[in-house]
Coordinates of C-alpha atoms in Angstrom, one line a residue:
M14 CA 44.7 -13.0 -44.7
A15 CA 45.1 -16.7 -45.3
G16 CA 44.9 -17.6 -49.0
P17 CA 42.3 -16.5 -51.5
L18 CA 39.0 -14.8 -50.5
Y19 CA 35.4 -16.0 -51.1
L20 CA 32.2 -14.0 -51.4
G21 CA 28.8 -15.1 -50.2
F22 CA 25.5 -13.4 -50.8
D23 CA 22.0 -13.7 -49.2
L24 CA 19.1 -12.3 -51.2
S25 CA 16.3 -12.4 -48.6
T26 CA 12.9 -10.7 -48.4
Q27 CA 14.2 -7.6 -46.8
Q28 CA 17.9 -7.4 -47.5
L29 CA 20.8 -8.2 -49.8
K30 CA 23.8 -9.2 -47.7
A31 CA 27.4 -9.8 -48.8
I32 CA 30.1 -11.4 -46.7
V33 CA 33.7 -12.0 -47.6
I34 CA 35.8 -14.8 -45.9
A35 CA 39.4 -15.9 -46.2
S36 CA 40.4 -19.5 -47.0
D37 CA 40.7 -20.1 -43.2
L38 CA 37.0 -19.1 -42.8
K39 CA 37.8 -15.8 -41.1
V40 CA 35.3 -13.0 -42.0
I41 CA 37.2 -10.2 -43.9
S42 CA 34.4 -7.8 -44.8
E43 CA 30.7 -7.5 -45.1
S44 CA 28.0 -5.1 -46.4
K45 CA 24.3 -5.0 -46.9
V46 CA 21.4 -3.2 -48.6
D47 CA 18.3 -2.9 -46.6
F48 CA 15.4 -2.7 -49.1
D49 CA 13.1 -0.6 -47.0
A50 CA 15.8 1.8 -45.8
D51 CA 17.3 2.2 -49.3
F52 CA 14.4 1.8 -51.7
A53 CA 11.0 2.1 -50.0
A54 CA 10.3 5.5 -51.5
K55 CA 11.3 4.4 -55.1
Y56 CA 9.6 1.0 -55.1
K57 CA 6.7 1.6 -52.6
I58 CA 7.6 -1.6 -50.7
K59 CA 7.0 -2.4 -47.1
K60 CA 9.2 -5.0 -45.4
G61 CA 10.7 -5.7 -48.8
V62 CA 7.4 -6.6 -50.6
L63 CA 4.3 -5.3 -52.2
T64 CA 1.0 -7.0 -51.3
N65 CA -2.3 -7.5 -53.2
E66 CA -4.5 -8.9 -50.5
D67 CA -7.5 -9.3 -52.8
E68 CA -5.6 -12.1 -54.6
G69 CA -3.2 -13.1 -51.8
E70 CA -0.2 -12.0 -53.9
V71 CA 3.0 -11.0 -52.2
I72 CA 5.7 -9.9 -54.7
S73 CA 9.1 -8.2 -54.9
P74 CA 10.2 -5.8 -57.6
V75 CA 13.0 -7.6 -59.5
A76 CA 14.5 -4.2 -60.5
M77 CA 15.1 -3.5 -56.8
W78 CA 17.2 -6.7 -56.6
V79 CA 19.2 -5.7 -59.7
E80 CA 19.9 -2.2 -58.3
S81 CA 20.9 -3.7 -54.9
V82 CA 23.8 -5.7 -56.5
D83 CA 25.6 -2.5 -57.6
L84 CA 24.9 -0.9 -54.3
V85 CA 26.1 -3.7 -52.0
L86 CA 29.3 -4.0 -54.0
S87 CA 29.9 -0.3 -53.9
R88 CA 29.6 -0.5 -50.1
L89 CA 32.0 -3.4 -50.0
N90 CA 34.5 -1.3 -52.0
E91 CA 34.0 1.7 -49.7
K92 CA 35.0 -0.5 -46.7
G93 CA 38.3 -1.2 -48.4
C94 CA 37.6 -4.9 -49.0
P95 CA 40.3 -6.3 -51.3
I96 CA 37.8 -7.4 -54.0
N97 CA 40.7 -8.3 -56.4
E98 CA 41.6 -11.2 -54.1
I99 CA 38.2 -12.8 -54.3
R100 CA 38.4 -16.1 -56.2
G101 CA 35.0 -17.5 -55.8
I102 CA 31.4 -16.4 -55.4
S103 CA 28.2 -18.3 -54.3
G104 CA 25.2 -17.4 -52.2
S105 CA 21.6 -17.9 -51.4
G106 CA 18.2 -16.6 -52.4
Q107 CA 14.9 -16.9 -50.7
Q108 CA 13.5 -20.3 -51.6
H109 CA 10.7 -20.7 -54.1
S110 CA 10.8 -17.1 -55.5
S111 CA 10.9 -17.1 -59.3
V112 CA 12.1 -14.6 -62.0
Y113 CA 10.7 -14.6 -65.5
W114 CA 13.3 -13.5 -68.1
N115 CA 12.3 -12.5 -71.7
E116 CA 14.1 -13.2 -75.0
N117 CA 16.4 -10.1 -74.5
A118 CA 17.9 -11.4 -71.3
E119 CA 20.8 -13.6 -72.5
S120 CA 22.1 -11.0 -74.9
A121 CA 21.9 -8.2 -72.4
L122 CA 23.7 -10.3 -69.7
R123 CA 26.5 -11.2 -72.1
N124 CA 27.1 -7.6 -73.2
L125 CA 27.0 -5.6 -70.0
D126 CA 28.9 -2.2 -70.2
S127 CA 30.8 -1.4 -67.0
G128 CA 30.3 2.3 -67.7
K129 CA 26.6 2.0 -67.0
A130 CA 24.5 0.8 -64.1
L131 CA 23.2 -2.8 -64.1
L132 CA 19.6 -1.7 -63.9
D133 CA 19.9 0.7 -66.9
Q134 CA 21.0 -2.3 -69.0
L135 CA 18.6 -4.9 -67.6
S136 CA 15.4 -2.9 -67.3
N137 CA 13.9 -4.5 -70.5
V138 CA 14.9 -8.2 -69.9
F139 CA 12.0 -9.3 -67.7
A140 CA 8.7 -10.8 -68.9
Y141 CA 7.3 -10.0 -65.4
E142 CA 8.7 -7.2 -63.4
F143 CA 7.9 -8.9 -60.0
S144 CA 9.0 -12.1 -58.3
P145 CA 6.5 -14.0 -56.2
N146 CA 7.7 -14.0 -52.6
W147 CA 7.7 -17.0 -50.3
Q148 CA 4.8 -15.4 -48.3
D149 CA 2.6 -15.4 -51.4
H150 CA -0.7 -17.4 -50.8
S151 CA -2.5 -16.9 -54.1
T152 CA -2.2 -20.4 -55.4
Q153 CA -4.7 -22.5 -53.4
T154 CA -6.4 -23.8 -56.6
E155 CA -3.1 -24.8 -58.1
C156 CA -2.1 -26.5 -54.9
D157 CA -5.2 -28.6 -55.0
H158 CA -4.4 -29.7 -58.5
F159 CA -0.8 -30.6 -57.6
D160 CA -1.9 -32.6 -54.5
A161 CA -4.4 -34.6 -56.6
H162 CA -2.4 -35.0 -59.8
L163 CA -0.2 -38.0 -58.8
G164 CA -3.0 -39.5 -56.7
S165 CA -2.5 -38.0 -53.2
K166 CA -0.4 -35.6 -51.2
Q167 CA 1.7 -38.5 -50.1
K168 CA 2.5 -39.5 -53.7
L169 CA 3.5 -35.9 -54.5
A170 CA 5.8 -35.8 -51.4
E171 CA 7.3 -39.2 -52.4
A172 CA 8.2 -37.8 -55.8
T173 CA 9.2 -34.2 -55.0
G174 CA 10.0 -34.2 -51.3
S175 CA 7.0 -32.1 -50.3
S176 CA 3.3 -31.9 -50.7
S177 CA 2.1 -28.7 -52.5
H178 CA 2.5 -25.4 -50.8
H179 CA 1.4 -21.9 -51.9
R180 CA 5.0 -20.7 -52.2
F181 CA 6.4 -23.6 -54.2
T182 CA 7.5 -22.6 -57.7
G183 CA 5.5 -25.2 -59.6
T184 CA 2.1 -23.9 -58.4
Q185 CA 3.4 -20.3 -59.0
I186 CA 4.3 -21.1 -62.6
L187 CA 0.9 -22.9 -63.2
R188 CA -0.9 -19.8 -61.9
M189 CA 1.2 -17.5 -64.0
R190 CA 0.4 -19.5 -67.2
R191 CA -3.4 -19.3 -66.4
R192 CA -3.6 -15.9 -64.8
R193 CA -1.1 -14.0 -67.0
P194 CA -0.7 -16.0 -70.2
E195 CA 1.1 -13.1 -71.9
V196 CA 3.8 -13.2 -69.3
Y197 CA 4.2 -16.9 -69.6
N198 CA 4.3 -16.8 -73.4
N199 CA 6.9 -14.0 -73.3
T200 CA 9.1 -15.9 -70.8
A201 CA 12.3 -17.4 -72.4
R202 CA 13.8 -18.7 -69.1
I203 CA 12.6 -19.1 -65.5
S204 CA 15.1 -18.7 -62.6
L205 CA 14.8 -19.1 -58.9
A206 CA 16.0 -16.2 -56.8
S207 CA 19.3 -18.0 -56.2
S208 CA 20.0 -18.8 -59.9
F209 CA 18.8 -15.3 -60.9
L210 CA 21.5 -13.7 -58.6
A211 CA 24.1 -16.2 -60.0
S212 CA 23.1 -15.1 -63.5
L213 CA 24.0 -11.5 -62.9
F214 CA 27.5 -12.4 -61.9
L215 CA 27.9 -15.1 -64.6
G216 CA 26.8 -12.8 -67.4
D217 CA 24.5 -15.6 -68.6
I218 CA 21.5 -17.5 -67.4
A219 CA 22.7 -19.8 -64.6
P220 CA 21.2 -23.2 -64.1
I221 CA 19.0 -23.9 -61.1
D222 CA 20.8 -25.5 -58.1
I223 CA 20.4 -29.2 -57.3
S224 CA 19.1 -28.4 -53.8
D225 CA 17.0 -25.4 -54.6
V226 CA 15.2 -27.2 -57.4
T227 CA 13.6 -29.5 -54.7
G228 CA 11.6 -26.5 -53.5
M229 CA 9.5 -26.4 -56.7
N230 CA 7.3 -29.5 -56.6
L231 CA 8.6 -30.2 -60.1
W232 CA 11.7 -32.2 -59.6
D233 CA 11.7 -36.0 -59.2
I234 CA 14.2 -36.5 -56.3
A235 CA 14.7 -40.2 -56.7
G236 CA 14.9 -40.1 -60.5
E237 CA 17.2 -37.0 -60.5
K238 CA 15.2 -35.3 -63.3
W239 CA 12.2 -33.1 -64.0
N240 CA 8.9 -35.0 -63.2
E241 CA 7.2 -35.4 -66.6
S242 CA 3.7 -35.7 -65.2
L243 CA 4.0 -32.6 -63.1
L244 CA 5.5 -30.7 -66.1
E245 CA 2.4 -31.7 -68.0
L246 CA 0.1 -30.4 -65.2
T247 CA 2.0 -27.1 -65.2
A248 CA 2.3 -26.6 -69.0
T249 CA -0.1 -29.1 -70.7
K250 CA 1.2 -32.1 -72.5
E251 CA 1.9 -30.1 -75.7
G252 CA 3.7 -27.4 -73.6
V253 CA 6.2 -29.6 -71.9
P254 CA 9.1 -29.2 -74.3
E255 CA 8.7 -25.4 -74.0
L256 CA 8.6 -25.5 -70.2
R257 CA 11.7 -27.7 -70.2
K258 CA 13.5 -25.1 -72.2
K259 CA 12.3 -22.3 -69.9
L260 CA 13.6 -24.2 -66.8
G261 CA 16.8 -25.5 -68.3
D262 CA 19.0 -28.4 -67.3
V263 CA 20.0 -28.9 -63.6
P264 CA 23.6 -30.0 -62.9
L265 CA 23.5 -32.8 -60.3
D266 CA 26.7 -31.6 -58.6
G267 CA 26.4 -28.6 -56.3
G268 CA 30.1 -27.8 -56.5
G269 CA 32.5 -26.8 -59.2
S270 CA 32.3 -23.6 -61.3
L271 CA 29.6 -22.3 -63.6
G272 CA 32.2 -20.1 -65.3
S273 CA 34.2 -16.9 -64.7
I274 CA 32.7 -13.7 -63.4
S275 CA 31.3 -11.3 -66.0
S276 CA 33.7 -8.7 -67.2
Y277 CA 31.2 -6.0 -66.0
F278 CA 32.3 -6.7 -62.4
V279 CA 35.9 -7.0 -63.3
E280 CA 36.0 -3.6 -64.8
K281 CA 33.6 -1.8 -62.5
F282 CA 34.5 -3.2 -59.1
G283 CA 38.0 -4.6 -59.5
F284 CA 37.2 -8.4 -59.4
S285 CA 39.9 -10.6 -60.7
P286 CA 39.0 -12.1 -64.1
E287 CA 40.0 -15.5 -62.5
C288 CA 37.1 -15.2 -60.0
Q289 CA 34.7 -18.1 -60.5
V290 CA 30.9 -18.3 -60.0
A291 CA 29.8 -21.5 -58.1
P292 CA 26.2 -22.6 -58.0
F293 CA 24.0 -20.5 -55.7
T294 CA 21.4 -22.3 -53.6
G295 CA 18.3 -21.6 -51.5
D296 CA 18.3 -19.9 -48.1
N297 CA 17.3 -23.0 -46.2
P298 CA 20.0 -25.2 -47.7
A299 CA 22.5 -22.3 -47.2
T300 CA 21.6 -22.3 -43.5
I301 CA 22.8 -25.8 -43.0
L302 CA 26.0 -24.9 -44.7
S303 CA 26.8 -22.2 -42.1
L304 CA 28.6 -24.8 -40.1
P305 CA 29.9 -28.3 -40.9
L306 CA 26.6 -30.0 -40.1
R307 CA 27.3 -33.7 -39.8
P308 CA 24.7 -36.4 -40.4
L309 CA 22.1 -36.5 -37.6
D310 CA 23.0 -33.0 -36.4
A311 CA 20.0 -30.8 -36.2
I312 CA 19.5 -27.0 -36.3
V313 CA 16.5 -25.6 -34.4
S314 CA 15.6 -22.0 -35.4
L315 CA 13.7 -20.4 -32.6
G316 CA 12.5 -17.1 -34.1
T317 CA 9.1 -15.7 -34.7
S318 CA 8.4 -18.9 -36.5
S319 CA 10.2 -22.2 -35.7
T320 CA 12.2 -24.4 -38.1
F321 CA 13.8 -27.8 -37.6
L322 CA 16.6 -28.7 -40.1
M323 CA 18.5 -32.0 -40.1
N324 CA 21.2 -33.5 -42.4
T325 CA 20.1 -37.1 -43.0
P326 CA 21.0 -40.0 -45.4
S327 CA 17.4 -41.3 -45.0
Y328 CA 14.7 -40.3 -47.5
K329 CA 11.3 -40.9 -45.8
P330 CA 9.0 -38.2 -47.2
D331 CA 5.6 -37.2 -45.7
P332 CA 3.2 -34.4 -46.6
S333 CA 3.7 -32.8 -43.2
Y334 CA 7.4 -31.9 -43.8
H335 CA 10.0 -31.2 -46.5
F336 CA 12.8 -33.2 -47.9
M337 CA 15.3 -31.5 -50.2
N338 CA 18.5 -32.6 -51.8
H339 CA 21.5 -31.7 -49.6
P340 CA 23.2 -28.7 -51.3
T341 CA 26.7 -30.3 -51.3
T342 CA 26.5 -34.0 -50.4
K343 CA 25.0 -36.3 -53.0
G344 CA 22.9 -39.0 -51.5
H345 CA 22.1 -36.9 -48.4
Y346 CA 19.0 -34.8 -47.8
M347 CA 17.9 -31.8 -45.8
F348 CA 14.9 -32.7 -43.6
M349 CA 12.9 -29.5 -42.8
L350 CA 9.9 -28.7 -40.6
C351 CA 8.3 -25.3 -40.6
Y352 CA 6.0 -23.9 -37.9
K353 CA 4.3 -20.6 -38.0
N354 CA 3.8 -20.7 -34.2
G355 CA 7.1 -20.2 -32.5
G356 CA 8.2 -17.2 -30.6
L357 CA 4.8 -15.5 -30.9
A358 CA 3.1 -18.4 -29.1
R359 CA 5.8 -18.5 -26.3
E360 CA 5.4 -14.7 -25.9
K361 CA 1.7 -15.0 -25.5
V362 CA 2.1 -17.5 -22.6
R363 CA 4.9 -15.3 -21.1
D364 CA 2.6 -12.2 -21.2
S365 CA -0.2 -14.1 -19.3
L366 CA 2.2 -14.7 -16.3
P367 CA 2.8 -12.2 -13.5
K368 CA 5.1 -9.4 -14.5
P369 CA 8.8 -10.0 -13.6
S370 CA 10.3 -7.8 -10.9
G371 CA 13.5 -7.2 -12.9
S372 CA 14.3 -6.0 -16.4
D373 CA 14.2 -9.4 -18.1
P374 CA 10.7 -10.0 -19.5
W375 CA 11.4 -13.8 -19.5
E376 CA 12.3 -14.0 -15.8
T377 CA 8.9 -15.4 -14.6
F378 CA 8.4 -17.6 -17.7
N379 CA 11.9 -19.1 -17.3
K380 CA 11.4 -19.8 -13.6
N381 CA 8.2 -21.7 -14.3
V382 CA 9.9 -23.7 -17.1
L383 CA 12.8 -24.7 -14.9
D384 CA 10.8 -25.3 -11.7
T385 CA 8.3 -27.6 -13.5
P386 CA 9.5 -31.2 -14.0
P387 CA 9.1 -32.9 -17.4
L388 CA 5.4 -33.1 -18.4
D389 CA 4.6 -31.5 -14.9
V390 CA 4.8 -35.0 -13.3
K391 CA 5.8 -34.1 -9.8
K392 CA 5.1 -37.5 -8.1
E393 CA 4.1 -41.1 -8.9
G394 CA 0.7 -41.2 -10.4
D395 CA 0.5 -37.6 -11.7
K396 CA -1.0 -37.3 -15.1
A397 CA 1.3 -35.9 -17.9
K398 CA 0.3 -32.6 -19.4
L399 CA 0.3 -32.1 -23.2
G400 CA -0.9 -29.1 -25.2
L401 CA -1.0 -27.3 -28.5
Y402 CA -0.7 -23.5 -28.5
F403 CA -1.5 -21.9 -31.9
P404 CA -2.2 -18.1 -31.9
L405 CA -1.9 -18.5 -35.7
P406 CA -3.3 -21.3 -38.0
E407 CA -0.5 -23.9 -38.1
I408 CA 1.1 -25.8 -41.0
V409 CA 2.2 -28.8 -38.9
P410 CA -0.4 -30.0 -38.1
N411 CA -2.7 -28.2 -40.5
V412 CA -5.3 -26.8 -38.0
K413 CA -6.9 -23.4 -37.2
A414 CA -5.7 -21.1 -34.4
G415 CA -6.6 -22.4 -30.9
T416 CA -5.3 -23.7 -27.6
W417 CA -5.8 -27.4 -26.5
R418 CA -4.9 -29.0 -23.2
Y419 CA -4.8 -32.8 -22.6
T420 CA -3.6 -35.2 -19.9
C421 CA -2.6 -38.8 -20.1
D422 CA -0.9 -41.5 -18.1
S423 CA 2.8 -40.6 -17.8
K424 CA 4.0 -44.2 -18.0
D425 CA 2.5 -45.2 -21.4
G426 CA 0.3 -42.3 -22.7
S427 CA -2.9 -44.1 -22.1
G428 CA -6.1 -42.4 -20.9
L429 CA -5.7 -39.4 -23.1
E430 CA -8.4 -36.8 -22.4
E431 CA -9.0 -33.1 -23.0
T432 CA -9.0 -31.0 -19.9
G433 CA -9.6 -27.4 -18.8
D434 CA -7.2 -24.5 -18.3
W435 CA -4.5 -25.5 -15.8
G436 CA -3.0 -22.0 -15.4
A437 CA -0.2 -20.1 -17.1
Q438 CA 2.4 -21.5 -14.7
A439 CA 2.0 -25.0 -16.2
D440 CA 1.6 -23.6 -19.7
A441 CA 5.1 -22.2 -19.6
R442 CA 6.8 -25.6 -19.5
T443 CA 4.1 -27.3 -21.6
I444 CA 4.3 -24.9 -24.6
V445 CA 8.0 -25.4 -25.0
E446 CA 7.7 -29.1 -24.6
S447 CA 4.9 -29.2 -27.2
Q448 CA 7.0 -27.4 -29.8
A449 CA 9.9 -29.8 -29.2
L450 CA 7.6 -32.9 -29.0
S451 CA 6.3 -32.1 -32.5
M452 CA 9.8 -32.0 -33.8
R453 CA 10.7 -35.2 -32.1
L454 CA 7.6 -37.0 -33.3
R455 CA 8.4 -36.1 -37.0
S456 CA 12.1 -36.8 -36.9
Q457 CA 12.1 -40.0 -34.8
N458 CA 12.4 -42.3 -37.9
L459 CA 15.4 -40.4 -39.2
V460 CA 17.7 -40.6 -36.1
S461 CA 19.7 -43.5 -34.9
K462 CA 21.8 -44.5 -31.9
P463 CA 24.9 -42.3 -31.6
P464 CA 27.9 -44.3 -33.1
N465 CA 30.2 -43.2 -30.3
R466 CA 27.6 -44.0 -27.6
P467 CA 25.6 -47.0 -28.8
E468 CA 24.2 -47.6 -25.3
L469 CA 22.0 -44.4 -25.7
P470 CA 18.6 -44.4 -27.5
A471 CA 18.3 -43.0 -31.0
Q472 CA 18.5 -39.2 -31.1
P473 CA 20.3 -36.3 -32.9
R474 CA 24.0 -36.2 -32.4
R475 CA 24.1 -32.5 -31.7
I476 CA 21.4 -29.8 -31.6
Y477 CA 22.3 -26.3 -32.7
L478 CA 19.9 -23.5 -31.6
V479 CA 19.7 -20.3 -33.6
G480 CA 17.3 -17.3 -33.5
G481 CA 16.1 -15.2 -30.6
G482 CA 14.9 -18.1 -28.5
S483 CA 18.4 -19.6 -28.5
L484 CA 19.5 -17.0 -26.0
N485 CA 17.0 -18.3 -23.4
P486 CA 18.6 -20.9 -21.1
A487 CA 15.2 -22.3 -20.0
I488 CA 14.0 -22.9 -23.5
A489 CA 17.3 -24.5 -24.4
R490 CA 17.1 -26.8 -21.4
A491 CA 13.6 -27.9 -22.2
F492 CA 14.4 -28.6 -25.9
G493 CA 17.4 -30.6 -24.8
D494 CA 15.2 -32.6 -22.4
V495 CA 12.8 -33.5 -25.2
L496 CA 15.0 -33.9 -28.3
G497 CA 18.1 -35.2 -26.6
G498 CA 21.4 -34.4 -28.3
A499 CA 24.0 -37.1 -27.4
D500 CA 26.8 -34.5 -27.7
G501 CA 24.9 -31.6 -26.2
V502 CA 22.9 -28.6 -27.2
Y503 CA 24.8 -25.6 -28.6
R504 CA 23.9 -22.0 -29.4
L505 CA 25.1 -21.1 -32.9
D506 CA 26.0 -17.4 -33.4
V507 CA 26.9 -16.3 -36.9
G508 CA 25.6 -12.8 -36.4
G509 CA 22.4 -13.2 -38.4
N510 CA 24.5 -14.0 -41.4
A511 CA 23.9 -17.8 -41.6
C512 CA 22.7 -17.8 -45.3
A513 CA 25.4 -15.4 -46.6
L514 CA 28.1 -17.3 -44.6
G515 CA 26.7 -20.6 -46.0
G516 CA 27.1 -19.2 -49.5
A517 CA 30.7 -18.1 -48.9
Y518 CA 31.5 -21.6 -47.4
K519 CA 29.9 -23.2 -50.5
A520 CA 32.0 -21.2 -52.8
L521 CA 35.2 -22.1 -50.9
W522 CA 34.2 -25.8 -50.9
A523 CA 33.1 -25.8 -54.6
L524 CA 36.4 -24.4 -55.8
E525 CA 39.0 -25.7 -53.3
R526 CA 37.9 -29.3 -53.0
K527 CA 40.6 -31.7 -54.3
N528 CA 38.0 -33.7 -56.2
S529 CA 34.3 -34.3 -56.5
D530 CA 34.5 -36.8 -53.6
E531 CA 35.8 -34.4 -51.0
S532 CA 32.8 -33.6 -48.9
F533 CA 31.8 -30.2 -47.6
D534 CA 31.8 -31.4 -44.0
D535 CA 35.4 -32.7 -44.4
L536 CA 36.8 -29.6 -46.0
I537 CA 35.0 -27.0 -44.0
G538 CA 35.2 -29.1 -40.8
K539 CA 39.0 -29.1 -40.8
R540 CA 39.0 -25.2 -40.9
W541 CA 36.0 -24.4 -38.8
R542 CA 36.8 -23.2 -35.3
E543 CA 33.9 -24.2 -32.9
E544 CA 35.0 -21.7 -30.3
D545 CA 34.3 -18.8 -32.7
A546 CA 30.8 -19.7 -33.5
I547 CA 29.2 -22.0 -30.9
Q548 CA 28.7 -22.2 -27.2
K549 CA 27.4 -25.3 -25.3
V550 CA 24.3 -24.3 -23.5
C551 CA 23.2 -27.6 -22.0
D552 CA 24.1 -31.3 -22.0
G553 CA 21.1 -32.3 -24.1
Y554 CA 20.3 -36.0 -23.4
R555 CA 19.3 -36.6 -19.8
D556 CA 18.6 -40.2 -18.8
G557 CA 15.1 -40.5 -17.5
A558 CA 13.8 -37.3 -18.9
F559 CA 14.3 -38.4 -22.5
Q560 CA 12.5 -41.7 -21.9
A561 CA 9.6 -39.9 -20.1
Y562 CA 8.9 -37.9 -23.3
G563 CA 9.2 -41.1 -25.4
N564 CA 6.5 -42.7 -23.2
V565 CA 3.9 -40.0 -24.2
L566 CA 5.0 -39.5 -27.8
G567 CA 2.2 -41.7 -29.1
A568 CA -0.3 -39.8 -27.0
F569 CA 1.0 -36.5 -28.4
E570 CA 0.4 -37.8 -31.9
E571 CA -3.1 -39.1 -30.9
M572 CA -3.9 -35.6 -29.5
E573 CA -2.9 -34.0 -32.8
N574 CA -5.0 -36.5 -34.7
R575 CA -8.1 -35.8 -32.6
I576 CA -7.8 -32.1 -33.1
L577 CA -7.2 -32.6 -36.8
D578 CA -10.4 -34.8 -37.1
V579 CA -12.5 -32.1 -35.4
A580 CA -11.0 -29.4 -37.6
H581 CA -11.6 -31.3 -40.9
N582 CA -15.0 -32.8 -40.2

């Protein structure tokens, strides 16, 4: 073991994971609690949550999270992890989820008895026994009010980094005040899932993290403070001082220590009293901390849904995507796009193709992707093929489920027109291109020419692929063709532990940085071994192919706008 150890957590919808790393970033130990496997019978959950479809509520029992902390640490102990060597803790929680503490909370947290279970001592500290989950969609009325309150969705995005969304905490708090006023009135403090978890280890209510706070629609990003007008909307003008007290102050630095670990964990599990608790952050910010992501690097998550994350110094908000404060680097932002239609849409096209002869279900799909040239332009004069494939209603753009196919001039995107079904063989390449084109369209104003290769067009420096789709060489190649990647496209493999690992790295950086100016990228980058976590899967930028997609990017945007106009008229 090299130097002190650091512990990172990930409190997700379905699991609580813990991972312990050494100062040289090597993983020492890990454990997890699977909520369905461990607690389904007790809490009546399914996939980690309870649902009330009549109201669109999706919630998690907070008691289950509390109980999981004792259990995950017991499992870490059983594996022989040297817990006494841990000097720092951080972690992540699912973004936007909120916990409502009552007036008993602070006293109970400060006076925990190591001879008793956490849950036995914290069962009476919650004003509401559930936490709204990120899948909750009960707040449409509140979203409408948030979008209109500052004048438009664009104004809300400019102030807070995002337009309103069902899952964002501001709309959830507003609904709580209106729908369950007794809960709101009995709430002394409101935590996010991340600061809730930090509070348990701190033995006090932890402040909300500077990055996670930007998933609430309440924080003024440019002003670095709570947005007074949005607080008024949430709590009424008279109720703003009370809401400020419930939310607490937000430290502007994502590093440093919040304080020493609670004596409960020292006495019960053998932590050192010197162990420090660093700020915990959201799961999306933690994901970009799972490697030293440099400015203009992008992570593309190709799971059931698709996500595009980029570290950028530019703040150019728009209602169709999210900007959040970077969790460690002041003045930088996390740019995020979320798509419901990712793997599900690709699988639907795959399943419409002839069945493969071998055991790989993607064999036929991949052959069609690789055998089809960009935009299916085989010879001079061929029309470029563009499409949208949405088995589910989509967020970006905000349209209902459906499939649309268009063609246009491949040289300049002119002559855009809708066309009929051109067959599943062409769909295979077009669906992957369409997903990547949407990401390129929305990130094009945030990228610049690669500093080490200024002769190349503006594009991401590197693209890291994660999730199930990252294992597919044809999908990786098509994403590289569309998005570029001056230094290549890489598959990132952190064993499904990106958020917990990001938390552990955050703890290490927060407590080992020489001063507040030492960046996360510099400190972690010096110790991070690429060969242990990433594999180059394609060259990324290809001269000619990249420009071909650029020629039709305007047509792709026009296609989306036409479909949007029909959907909303």
